[in-house]
Short mmCIF file of C-alpha atoms in Angstrom, two decimals:
data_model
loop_
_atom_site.label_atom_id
_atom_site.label_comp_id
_atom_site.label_asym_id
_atom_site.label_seq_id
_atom_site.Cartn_x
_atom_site.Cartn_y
_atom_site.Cartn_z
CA UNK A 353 34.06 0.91 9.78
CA UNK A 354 36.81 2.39 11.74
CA UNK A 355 39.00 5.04 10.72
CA UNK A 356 42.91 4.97 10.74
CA UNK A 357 44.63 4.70 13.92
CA UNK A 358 45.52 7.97 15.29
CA UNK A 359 48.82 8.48 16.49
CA UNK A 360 47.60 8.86 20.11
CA UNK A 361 46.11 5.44 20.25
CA UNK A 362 48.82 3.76 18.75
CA UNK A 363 51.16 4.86 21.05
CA UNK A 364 48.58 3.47 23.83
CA UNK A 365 49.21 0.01 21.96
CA UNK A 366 52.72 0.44 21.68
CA UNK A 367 53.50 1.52 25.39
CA UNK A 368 50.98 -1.34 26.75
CA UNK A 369 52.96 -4.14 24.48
CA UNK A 370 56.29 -2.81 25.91
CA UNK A 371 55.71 -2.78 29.42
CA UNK A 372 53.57 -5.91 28.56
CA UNK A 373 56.16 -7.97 27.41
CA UNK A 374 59.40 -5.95 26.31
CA UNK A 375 58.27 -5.28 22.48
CA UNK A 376 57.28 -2.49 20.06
CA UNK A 377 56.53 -2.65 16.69
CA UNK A 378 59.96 -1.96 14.54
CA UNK A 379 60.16 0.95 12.60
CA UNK A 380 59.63 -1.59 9.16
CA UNK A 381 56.57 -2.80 10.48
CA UNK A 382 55.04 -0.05 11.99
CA UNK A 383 52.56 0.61 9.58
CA UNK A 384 51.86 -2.93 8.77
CA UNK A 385 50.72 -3.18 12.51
CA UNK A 386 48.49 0.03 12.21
CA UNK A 387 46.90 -2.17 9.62
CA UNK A 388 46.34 -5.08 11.93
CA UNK A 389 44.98 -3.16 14.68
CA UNK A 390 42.30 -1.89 12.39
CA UNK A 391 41.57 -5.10 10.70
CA UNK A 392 41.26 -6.83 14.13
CA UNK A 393 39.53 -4.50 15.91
CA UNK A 394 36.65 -4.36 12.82
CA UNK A 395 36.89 -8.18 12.72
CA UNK A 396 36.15 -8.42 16.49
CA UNK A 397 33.00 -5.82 15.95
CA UNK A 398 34.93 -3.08 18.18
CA UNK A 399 33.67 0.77 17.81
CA UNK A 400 36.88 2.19 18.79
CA UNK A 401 40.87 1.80 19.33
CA UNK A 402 40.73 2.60 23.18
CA UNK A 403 37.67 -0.98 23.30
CA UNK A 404 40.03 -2.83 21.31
CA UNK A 405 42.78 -2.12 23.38
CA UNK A 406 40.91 -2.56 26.93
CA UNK A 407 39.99 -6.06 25.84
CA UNK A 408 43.85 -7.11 25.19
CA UNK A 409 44.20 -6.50 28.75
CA UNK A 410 41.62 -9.23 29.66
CA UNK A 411 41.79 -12.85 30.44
CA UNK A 412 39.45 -13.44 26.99
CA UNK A 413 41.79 -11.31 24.85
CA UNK A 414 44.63 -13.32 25.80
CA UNK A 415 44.52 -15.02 22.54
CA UNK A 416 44.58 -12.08 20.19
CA UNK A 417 46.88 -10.27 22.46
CA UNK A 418 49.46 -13.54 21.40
CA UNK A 419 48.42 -12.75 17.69
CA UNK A 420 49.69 -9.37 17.64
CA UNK A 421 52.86 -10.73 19.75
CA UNK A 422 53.37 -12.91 17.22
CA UNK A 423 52.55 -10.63 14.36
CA UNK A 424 55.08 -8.23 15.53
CA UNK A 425 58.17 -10.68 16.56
CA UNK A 426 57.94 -13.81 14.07
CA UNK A 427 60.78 -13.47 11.73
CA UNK A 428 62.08 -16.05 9.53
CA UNK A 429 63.22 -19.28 11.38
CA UNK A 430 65.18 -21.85 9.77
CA UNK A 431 66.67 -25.00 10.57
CA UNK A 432 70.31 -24.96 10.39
CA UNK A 433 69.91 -21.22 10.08
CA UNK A 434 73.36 -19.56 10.34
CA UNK A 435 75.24 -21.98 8.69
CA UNK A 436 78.70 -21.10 10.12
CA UNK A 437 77.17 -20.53 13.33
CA UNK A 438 75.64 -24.15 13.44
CA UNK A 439 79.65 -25.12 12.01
CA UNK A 440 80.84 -23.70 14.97
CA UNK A 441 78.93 -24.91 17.42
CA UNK A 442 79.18 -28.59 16.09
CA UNK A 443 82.93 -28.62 15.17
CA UNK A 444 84.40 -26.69 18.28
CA UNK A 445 81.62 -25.24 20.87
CA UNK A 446 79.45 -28.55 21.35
CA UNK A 447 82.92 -30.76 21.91
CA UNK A 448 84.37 -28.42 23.86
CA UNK A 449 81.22 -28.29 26.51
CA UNK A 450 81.80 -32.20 26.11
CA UNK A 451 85.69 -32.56 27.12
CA UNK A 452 85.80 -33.72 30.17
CA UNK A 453 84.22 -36.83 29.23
CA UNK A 454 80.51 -38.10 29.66
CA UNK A 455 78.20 -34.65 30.09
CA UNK A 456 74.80 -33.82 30.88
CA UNK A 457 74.34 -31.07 28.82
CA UNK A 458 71.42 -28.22 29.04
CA UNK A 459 70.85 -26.05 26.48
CA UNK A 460 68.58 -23.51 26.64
CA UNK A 461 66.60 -22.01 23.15
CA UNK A 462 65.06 -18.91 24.14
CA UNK A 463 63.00 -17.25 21.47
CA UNK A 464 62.28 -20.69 19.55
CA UNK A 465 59.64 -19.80 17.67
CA UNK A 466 57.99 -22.56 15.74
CA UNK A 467 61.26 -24.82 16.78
CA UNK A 468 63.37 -25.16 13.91
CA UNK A 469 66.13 -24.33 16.08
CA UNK A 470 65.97 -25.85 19.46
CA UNK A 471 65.71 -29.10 16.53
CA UNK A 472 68.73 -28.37 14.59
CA UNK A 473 70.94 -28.33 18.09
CA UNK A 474 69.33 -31.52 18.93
CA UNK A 475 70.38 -33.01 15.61
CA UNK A 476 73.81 -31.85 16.23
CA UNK A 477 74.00 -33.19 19.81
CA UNK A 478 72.39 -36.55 18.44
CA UNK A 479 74.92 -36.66 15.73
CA UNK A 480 77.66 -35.59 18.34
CA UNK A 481 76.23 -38.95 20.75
CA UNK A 482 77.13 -41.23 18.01
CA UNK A 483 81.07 -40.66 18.57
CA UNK A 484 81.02 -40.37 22.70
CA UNK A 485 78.42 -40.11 25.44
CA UNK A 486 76.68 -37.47 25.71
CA UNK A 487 73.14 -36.89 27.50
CA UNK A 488 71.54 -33.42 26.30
CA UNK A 489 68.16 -32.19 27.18
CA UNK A 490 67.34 -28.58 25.62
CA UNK A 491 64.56 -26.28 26.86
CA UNK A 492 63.04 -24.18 24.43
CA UNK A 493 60.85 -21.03 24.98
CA UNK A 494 59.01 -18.48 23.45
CA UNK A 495 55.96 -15.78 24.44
CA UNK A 496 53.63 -17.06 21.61
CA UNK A 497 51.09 -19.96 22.63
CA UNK A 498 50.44 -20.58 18.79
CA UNK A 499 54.31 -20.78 18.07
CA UNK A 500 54.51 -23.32 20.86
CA UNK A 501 51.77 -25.44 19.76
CA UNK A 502 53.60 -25.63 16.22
CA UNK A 503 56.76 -26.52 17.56
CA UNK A 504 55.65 -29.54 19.77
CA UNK A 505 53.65 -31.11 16.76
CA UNK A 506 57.71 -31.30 14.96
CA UNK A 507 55.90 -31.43 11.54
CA UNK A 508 57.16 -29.20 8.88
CA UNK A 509 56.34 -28.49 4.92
CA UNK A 510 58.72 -29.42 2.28
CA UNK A 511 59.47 -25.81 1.86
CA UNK A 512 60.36 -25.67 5.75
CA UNK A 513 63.21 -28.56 5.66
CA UNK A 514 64.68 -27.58 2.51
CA UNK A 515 67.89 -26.16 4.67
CA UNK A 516 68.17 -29.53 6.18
CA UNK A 517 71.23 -31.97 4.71
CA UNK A 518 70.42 -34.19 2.89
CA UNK A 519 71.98 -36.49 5.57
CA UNK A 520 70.14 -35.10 8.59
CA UNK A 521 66.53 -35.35 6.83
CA UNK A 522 67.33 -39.25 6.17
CA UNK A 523 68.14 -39.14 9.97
CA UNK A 524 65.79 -37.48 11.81
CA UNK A 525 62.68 -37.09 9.89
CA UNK A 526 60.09 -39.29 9.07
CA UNK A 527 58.18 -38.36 5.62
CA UNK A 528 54.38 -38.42 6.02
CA UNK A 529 50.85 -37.96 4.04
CA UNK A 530 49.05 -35.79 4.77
CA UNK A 531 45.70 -33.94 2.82
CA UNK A 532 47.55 -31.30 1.32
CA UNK A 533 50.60 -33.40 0.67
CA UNK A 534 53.96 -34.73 2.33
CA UNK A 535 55.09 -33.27 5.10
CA UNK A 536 57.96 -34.64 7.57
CA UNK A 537 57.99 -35.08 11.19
CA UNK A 538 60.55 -34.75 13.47
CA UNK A 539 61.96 -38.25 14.90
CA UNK A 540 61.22 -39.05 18.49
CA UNK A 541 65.02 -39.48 19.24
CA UNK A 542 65.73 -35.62 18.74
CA UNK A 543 61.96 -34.36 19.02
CA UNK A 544 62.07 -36.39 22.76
CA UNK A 545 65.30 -34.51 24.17
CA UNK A 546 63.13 -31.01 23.67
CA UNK A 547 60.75 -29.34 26.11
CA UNK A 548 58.60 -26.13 25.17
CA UNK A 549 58.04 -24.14 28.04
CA UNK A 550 55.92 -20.45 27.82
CA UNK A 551 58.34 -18.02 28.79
CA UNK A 552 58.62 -14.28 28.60
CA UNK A 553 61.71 -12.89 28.97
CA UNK A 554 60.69 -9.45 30.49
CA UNK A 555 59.28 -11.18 33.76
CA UNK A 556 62.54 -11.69 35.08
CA UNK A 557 64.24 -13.46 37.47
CA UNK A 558 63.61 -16.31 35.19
CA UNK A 559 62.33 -19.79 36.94
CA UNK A 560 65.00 -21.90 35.55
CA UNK A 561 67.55 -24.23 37.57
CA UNK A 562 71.07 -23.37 36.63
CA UNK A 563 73.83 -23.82 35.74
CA UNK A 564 72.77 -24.04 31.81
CA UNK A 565 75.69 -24.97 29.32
CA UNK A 566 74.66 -22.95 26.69
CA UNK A 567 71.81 -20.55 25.92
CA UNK A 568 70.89 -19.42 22.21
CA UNK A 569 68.91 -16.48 21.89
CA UNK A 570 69.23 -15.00 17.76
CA UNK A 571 67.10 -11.91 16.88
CA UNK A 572 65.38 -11.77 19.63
CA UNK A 573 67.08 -8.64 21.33
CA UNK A 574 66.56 -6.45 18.37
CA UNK A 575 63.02 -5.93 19.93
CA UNK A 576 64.20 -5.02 23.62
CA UNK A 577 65.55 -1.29 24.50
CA UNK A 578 69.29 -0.94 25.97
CA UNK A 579 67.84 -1.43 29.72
CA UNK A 580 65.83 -4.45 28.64
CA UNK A 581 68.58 -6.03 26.90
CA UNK A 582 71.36 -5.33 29.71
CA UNK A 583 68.36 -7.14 32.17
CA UNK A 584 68.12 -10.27 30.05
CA UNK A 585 71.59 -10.66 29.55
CA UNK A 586 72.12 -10.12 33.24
CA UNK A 587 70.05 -12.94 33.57
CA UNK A 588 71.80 -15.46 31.23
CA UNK A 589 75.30 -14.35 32.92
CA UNK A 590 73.74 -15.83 36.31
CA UNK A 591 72.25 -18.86 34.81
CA UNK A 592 75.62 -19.74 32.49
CA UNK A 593 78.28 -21.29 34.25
CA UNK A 594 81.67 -19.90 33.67
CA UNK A 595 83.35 -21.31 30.21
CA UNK A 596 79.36 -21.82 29.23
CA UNK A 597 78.67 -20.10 25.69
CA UNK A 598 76.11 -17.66 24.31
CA UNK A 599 74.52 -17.43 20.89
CA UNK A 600 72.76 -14.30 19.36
CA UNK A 601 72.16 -13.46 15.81
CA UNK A 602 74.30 -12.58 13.46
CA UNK A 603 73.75 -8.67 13.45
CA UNK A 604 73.48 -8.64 17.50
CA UNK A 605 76.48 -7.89 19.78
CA UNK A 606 77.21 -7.53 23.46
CA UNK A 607 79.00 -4.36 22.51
CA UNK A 608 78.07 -1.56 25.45
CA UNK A 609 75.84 -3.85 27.17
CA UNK A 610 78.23 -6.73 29.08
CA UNK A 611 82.09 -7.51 29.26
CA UNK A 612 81.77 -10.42 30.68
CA UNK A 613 82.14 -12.39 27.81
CA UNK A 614 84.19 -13.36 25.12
CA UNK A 615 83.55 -13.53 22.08
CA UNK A 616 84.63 -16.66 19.70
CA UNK A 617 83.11 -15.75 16.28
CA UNK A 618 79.76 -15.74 14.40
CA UNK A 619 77.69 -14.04 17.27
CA UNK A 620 79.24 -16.81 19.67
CA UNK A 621 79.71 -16.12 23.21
CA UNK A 622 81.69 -17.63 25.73
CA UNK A 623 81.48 -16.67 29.44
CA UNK A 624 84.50 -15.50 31.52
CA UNK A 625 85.68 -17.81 34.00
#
């Protein structure tokens, strides 16, 4: 068995995950992740830390190096998280981007996860195409393969949709059997106007065709450093088109990192014209 990590070779894990792909362990998980090293590194018959670590860096590691990504990002994901976010957005932000009459909107969910969210705006926008004309297709993205894979199969738990209205569930889900009970599944109509795309947000310029209406990034940048996060944000101000809005989480700000936008409410960005 392996010993605990010593503080040497954790901070050769650490420093390889940030220049990797952006992240370091938070402080509240720190030790939790010293725990998964060891536990993987035993599980994977590895002698030592430094073994472990040299095999992350090759193309056969790839997997478990997306484990410990995801071990170290996934937070709680929702749909309709941020309800007076989601408000705003329906009631105001979506409408506005929609003024000028019939709009091909592109939306852009970076961060998605296992896609509650990129689903909740497509519920909104299909809700919002039942009053005028609207044609919306929304790109979502994360760095996890596994996340990915969840989100295009659009089938959740009971517990999962329980922040779903009642209204939107008889909507835009479809409830299933399955062996370990019912689940639901996402309806083609809003599940068809979403595309997952592997994306990592430190390898920047990003390969995406501009302009994009609206990009929604929440708790993501707690994970980036002040350079990291001016960098990405950089990057959405190029790919947003002026009046086009920005959503992060509820405890992020632009604060000291860009003036260049406005700020509505709720963690709502729009840009400057």
């Amino acid at each position: 068995m392996l010993g605990e990590i010593s503080e040497e070779e954790f901070a050769v894990f650490v420093h390889f995950l940030k220049k990797t792909v952006g992240v370091s362990p938070p402080g509240r998980k720190r030790r939790s992740f010293g725990r998964r090293l060891k536990d993987r590194a035993e599980a994977l018959g590895f002698e030592n830390y430094i073994t472990f670590y040299r095999f992350l860096r090759t193309k056969e590691g790839a997997a478990e190096l997306s484990a410990l990504i995801d071990f170290i990002t996934i937070d709680q994901s929702s749909f309709f998280r941020g309800d007076q976010q989601m408000t705003l957005l329906a009631r105001k932000v979506f409408p506005e981007l929609c003024s000028a009459g019939p709009k091909r909107l592109r939306i852009w969910s970076a961060g998605c996860a296992r896609g509650q969210e990129p689903y909740t705006l497509s519920m909104l926008l299909a809700d919002l195409s039942a009053t005028r004309s609207v044609d919306y297709k929304i790109l979502a993205t994360d760095i996890d393969r596994a996340s990915l894979t969840a989100a295009s199969r659009a089938v959740y738990g009971p517990e999962a949709v329980k922040g779903v209205p009642a209204r939107f569930l008889k909507l835009y889900f479809t409830r299933e059997k399955s062996p370990k009970g019912g689940v639901y599944r996402v309806r083609e109509e809003v599940k068809g106007r979403v595309m997952f795309r592997l994306l990592n947000l430190m390898e920047t310029p990003y390969r995406l065709h501009g302009p994009i209406d609206m990009i929604l990034c929440r708790n993501v940048m707690i994970y980036f450093d002040a350079a990291d996060k001016k960098r990405i944000i950089e990057e959405f101000h190029r790919l947003l088109p002026a009046g086009g809005a920005l959503c992060l989480g509820g405890a992020e700000s632009l604060i000291g990192i860009d003036d260049r936008f406005t700020l509505l409410s709720h963690a709502v960005y729009r840009k400057n014209g």
